[in-house]
């Protein structure tokens, strides 16, 4: 486990991103399958009809096996798409099996912007969130763009009981003893790793 004390947010981010980038392709493949096993049969996933995921970047744990399974079960699946303007916003857009993607300005694959396929985040059932670091009380450290935090700002400081369910996805090596929380940070219901669940 990474100890956060004494590290600034940028230093902590650097250290955690390095740790996940060091995982070999074999370790990444195994982690993706272990994550799949943690989640595929879980009621949270079985009950959700509109599910947002992401495509892996920078050593993030790979949720594509879950994406394919969700599509196989006939669920509507969504990816984050960063806006050209304003540059601080992102939307969630439905993704069809085998849809053509192209890299956004961060180099992350995205579908072409199509408003008719977009859905407001509060109408989704489940958002599986990428993260750089997490702690055992629902704390999340992201890439630093504030994209997820801004999208979820409507939740205010309420903890649970509102749509969508927020689950972080991570490698075990992204666990931090305790993350400093900013006022805008949104708490996760749980983080799921290749090794298990950390429920808040
Ligand atoms: N897979 C995935 N998709 C996602 C996110 C994510 O964290 N993971 N995001 C969650 O917010 C949004 C993108 N957020 C990002 C925020 C900052 C950087 C970033 O700083 N990247 C490089 C610089 C890249 C460049 O500008 O060329 C860096 O780290 O130096 C990347 C993505 C939307 N899509
Ligand atoms: N609700 C919000 N309203 C306005 N600005 C916000 C909000 N949430 C975050 N921000 C801005 O975004 C910046 C990045 O925030 P932070 O470092 O918490 O992002 P992150 O959680 O790491 O990234 P992400 O959510 O994209 O994965 C902050 O400096 C903050 O100014």
XYZ file of C-alpha atoms and ligand atoms in Angstrom:
265
model
C 0.000 0.000 0.000
C 1.171 3.515 -0.834
C 1.506 5.975 2.023
C 0.205 9.411 1.049
C 1.638 11.381 3.945
C 4.290 13.867 2.935
C 3.416 13.682 -0.766
C 1.707 16.477 -2.680
C -1.225 15.502 -4.933
C 0.948 15.747 -8.080
C 3.742 13.694 -6.481
C 1.257 11.061 -5.325
C -0.288 10.947 -8.805
C 3.133 10.486 -10.406
C 4.049 7.660 -8.079
C 0.744 5.824 -8.593
C 0.785 6.251 -12.374
C 4.308 4.865 -12.480
C 3.234 1.837 -10.442
C 0.395 0.887 -12.800
C 2.457 1.558 -15.942
C 5.079 -0.896 -14.669
C 2.630 -3.812 -14.875
C 3.547 -6.181 -17.708
C 1.109 -7.103 -20.480
C 0.703 -10.507 -18.798
C -0.101 -8.903 -15.447
C -2.533 -6.546 -17.173
C -4.341 -9.411 -18.879
C -4.640 -11.370 -15.674
C -5.848 -8.300 -13.774
C -8.529 -7.612 -16.392
C -9.821 -11.185 -16.086
C -9.695 -11.117 -12.277
C -11.627 -7.839 -12.311
C -14.159 -9.408 -14.663
C -14.645 -12.303 -12.221
C -15.158 -9.874 -9.332
C -17.939 -8.048 -11.142
C -19.597 -9.993 -13.943
C -22.108 -11.908 -11.780
C -22.561 -9.208 -9.159
C -26.144 -7.930 -8.690
C -24.964 -4.317 -9.169
C -23.929 -5.196 -12.706
C -26.788 -7.610 -13.391
C -29.421 -5.066 -12.412
C -27.902 -2.075 -14.231
C -29.315 -1.334 -17.686
C -27.319 1.804 -18.575
C -23.643 1.389 -17.729
C -20.700 3.745 -18.303
C -17.180 2.349 -18.584
C -13.932 3.636 -20.085
C -11.229 2.403 -22.418
C -7.916 1.782 -20.663
C -5.132 4.351 -20.825
C -1.797 4.785 -19.045
C -1.830 1.359 -17.348
C -5.420 1.553 -16.058
C -7.120 -1.746 -15.335
C -8.896 -2.909 -18.478
C -12.702 -3.111 -18.258
C -13.187 -4.313 -21.847
C -14.159 -7.877 -20.867
C -16.949 -6.306 -18.777
C -17.906 -3.995 -21.628
C -18.281 -6.938 -23.989
C -20.239 -8.957 -21.448
C -22.588 -6.038 -20.784
C -23.201 -5.624 -24.523
C -23.763 -9.356 -24.857
C -26.456 -9.082 -22.181
C -28.161 -6.332 -24.146
C -27.270 -3.472 -21.809
C -26.703 0.049 -23.068
C -23.020 0.899 -22.606
C -21.474 4.381 -22.565
C -18.002 5.894 -22.758
C -16.819 9.310 -21.597
C -16.246 11.714 -24.491
C -14.331 14.900 -23.757
C -15.824 18.017 -25.304
C -13.964 20.165 -27.778
C -15.666 23.104 -26.021
C -15.761 23.790 -23.156
C -12.601 21.759 -22.718
C -13.323 20.996 -19.082
C -16.517 19.019 -19.787
C -17.169 15.482 -20.806
C -20.348 13.672 -21.819
C -21.374 10.022 -21.768
C -22.129 8.572 -25.157
C -23.580 5.201 -26.045
C -21.134 2.877 -27.742
C -22.209 0.139 -30.130
C -20.291 -3.154 -30.555
C -17.477 -2.680 -33.114
C -18.064 1.043 -33.420
C -15.181 2.997 -34.940
C -13.142 5.012 -32.406
C -10.472 7.632 -32.631
C -8.012 9.100 -30.129
C -9.083 12.258 -28.300
C -6.645 15.020 -27.329
C -5.297 12.863 -24.484
C -4.722 9.910 -26.806
C -7.671 7.949 -25.351
C -9.929 6.187 -27.886
C -13.404 7.717 -28.201
C -16.405 7.497 -30.524
C -17.111 10.541 -32.717
C -19.280 13.149 -30.935
C -22.959 12.310 -31.531
C -25.393 14.191 -29.293
C -28.298 11.844 -30.110
C -26.423 8.991 -28.422
C -25.533 10.951 -25.287
C -27.199 10.515 -21.945
C -27.126 12.626 -18.781
C -25.018 11.028 -16.097
C -27.846 11.045 -13.517
C -29.956 8.859 -15.801
C -27.276 6.134 -15.896
C -27.543 3.215 -13.466
C -23.852 2.484 -12.976
C -20.611 4.335 -13.672
C -17.410 2.292 -13.563
C -14.740 4.928 -13.031
C -11.069 4.993 -13.898
C -8.803 6.260 -11.166
C -5.174 6.872 -10.304
C -5.490 6.123 -6.589
C -8.164 5.036 -4.110
C -8.526 4.498 -0.390
C -10.778 2.232 1.636
C -13.329 4.909 2.451
C -14.462 5.806 -1.041
C -11.720 8.344 -1.744
C -10.670 8.697 -5.371
C -7.729 10.444 -7.018
C -8.171 10.921 -10.774
C -5.938 12.117 -13.599
C -6.343 15.695 -12.411
C -8.686 17.016 -15.084
C -11.661 17.197 -12.739
C -13.859 15.651 -15.456
C -15.672 13.110 -13.304
C -15.908 15.457 -10.345
C -17.506 18.163 -12.477
C -19.941 15.709 -14.081
C -21.005 14.551 -10.629
C -21.096 17.923 -8.903
C -24.936 17.790 -8.848
C -24.735 15.158 -6.130
C -23.514 17.800 -3.729
C -22.265 16.321 -0.521
C -24.779 13.508 -0.295
C -23.118 10.171 -0.001
C -25.436 7.449 -1.233
C -28.913 6.689 -2.485
C -28.642 8.575 -5.742
C -28.168 7.451 -9.285
C -25.852 6.398 -10.660
C -23.983 3.874 -8.519
C -20.301 4.844 -8.601
C -17.693 2.109 -8.570
C -13.979 2.725 -8.971
C -11.942 0.155 -10.913
C -8.284 -0.261 -10.046
C -5.251 -2.431 -9.726
C -4.403 -3.469 -6.198
C -1.188 -1.387 -6.506
C -3.289 1.799 -6.674
C -4.364 1.537 -3.044
C -3.404 4.451 -0.803
C -3.702 4.477 2.995
C -5.691 7.698 3.073
C -6.398 10.250 0.354
C -6.752 13.919 1.167
C -10.278 14.877 0.093
C -10.988 18.100 -1.785
C -14.380 19.788 -1.324
C -15.480 18.797 -4.840
C -14.375 15.161 -4.589
C -17.199 12.665 -5.007
C -17.083 9.516 -2.892
C -17.278 6.100 -4.481
C -19.694 3.445 -3.205
C -16.842 0.956 -3.576
C -13.655 0.313 -5.454
C -13.179 -3.058 -7.131
C -9.694 -4.345 -7.852
C -8.288 -7.532 -9.347
C -8.150 -8.747 -5.742
C -11.525 -7.800 -4.298
C -14.006 -5.191 -3.167
C -13.354 -2.195 -0.957
C -16.794 -1.068 0.057
C -17.176 2.331 1.592
N -9.494 5.823 -19.683
C -9.843 7.028 -19.240
N -10.659 7.793 -19.968
C -10.985 9.032 -19.517
C -10.502 9.522 -18.285
C -9.609 8.696 -17.540
O -9.129 9.046 -16.457
N -9.315 7.470 -18.057
N -10.866 10.772 -17.867
C -11.006 11.134 -16.536
O -10.953 12.251 -16.168
C -11.180 11.761 -18.901
C -9.880 12.242 -19.518
N -9.061 12.856 -18.508
C -7.713 13.078 -18.577
C -7.180 14.062 -17.785
C -5.832 14.363 -17.848
C -4.994 13.657 -18.694
C -3.565 14.018 -18.772
O -3.109 14.917 -18.099
N -2.802 13.297 -19.629
C -1.402 13.481 -19.963
C -1.231 14.617 -20.909
C -1.811 14.226 -22.233
C -1.715 15.318 -23.262
O -2.213 16.427 -23.011
O -1.175 15.033 -24.331
C -0.515 13.529 -18.777
O -0.823 12.890 -17.838
O 0.542 14.124 -18.797
C -5.524 12.637 -19.448
C -6.883 12.343 -19.382
C -12.114 11.136 -19.900
N -11.716 9.830 -20.324
N -17.369 20.478 -9.245
C -16.373 21.217 -9.748
N -16.594 22.484 -10.167
C -15.598 23.219 -10.672
N -14.331 22.798 -10.772
C -14.050 21.564 -10.370
C -15.054 20.706 -9.844
N -14.474 19.530 -9.565
C -13.174 19.653 -9.877
N -12.910 20.863 -10.364
C -11.590 21.368 -10.807
O -10.872 20.336 -11.456
C -9.508 20.332 -11.022
C -9.001 18.907 -10.909
O -9.629 18.261 -9.836
P -9.053 16.919 -9.218
O -7.593 17.024 -9.059
O -9.871 16.524 -8.040
O -9.390 15.938 -10.443
P -9.441 14.373 -10.475
O -10.522 13.848 -9.618
O -8.079 13.900 -10.183
O -9.763 14.151 -12.029
P -10.942 13.377 -12.803
O -12.200 13.577 -12.027
O -10.971 13.999 -14.144
O -10.533 11.972 -12.886
C -9.473 21.034 -9.696
O -8.372 21.894 -9.659
C -10.778 21.813 -9.629
O -10.502 23.188 -9.767
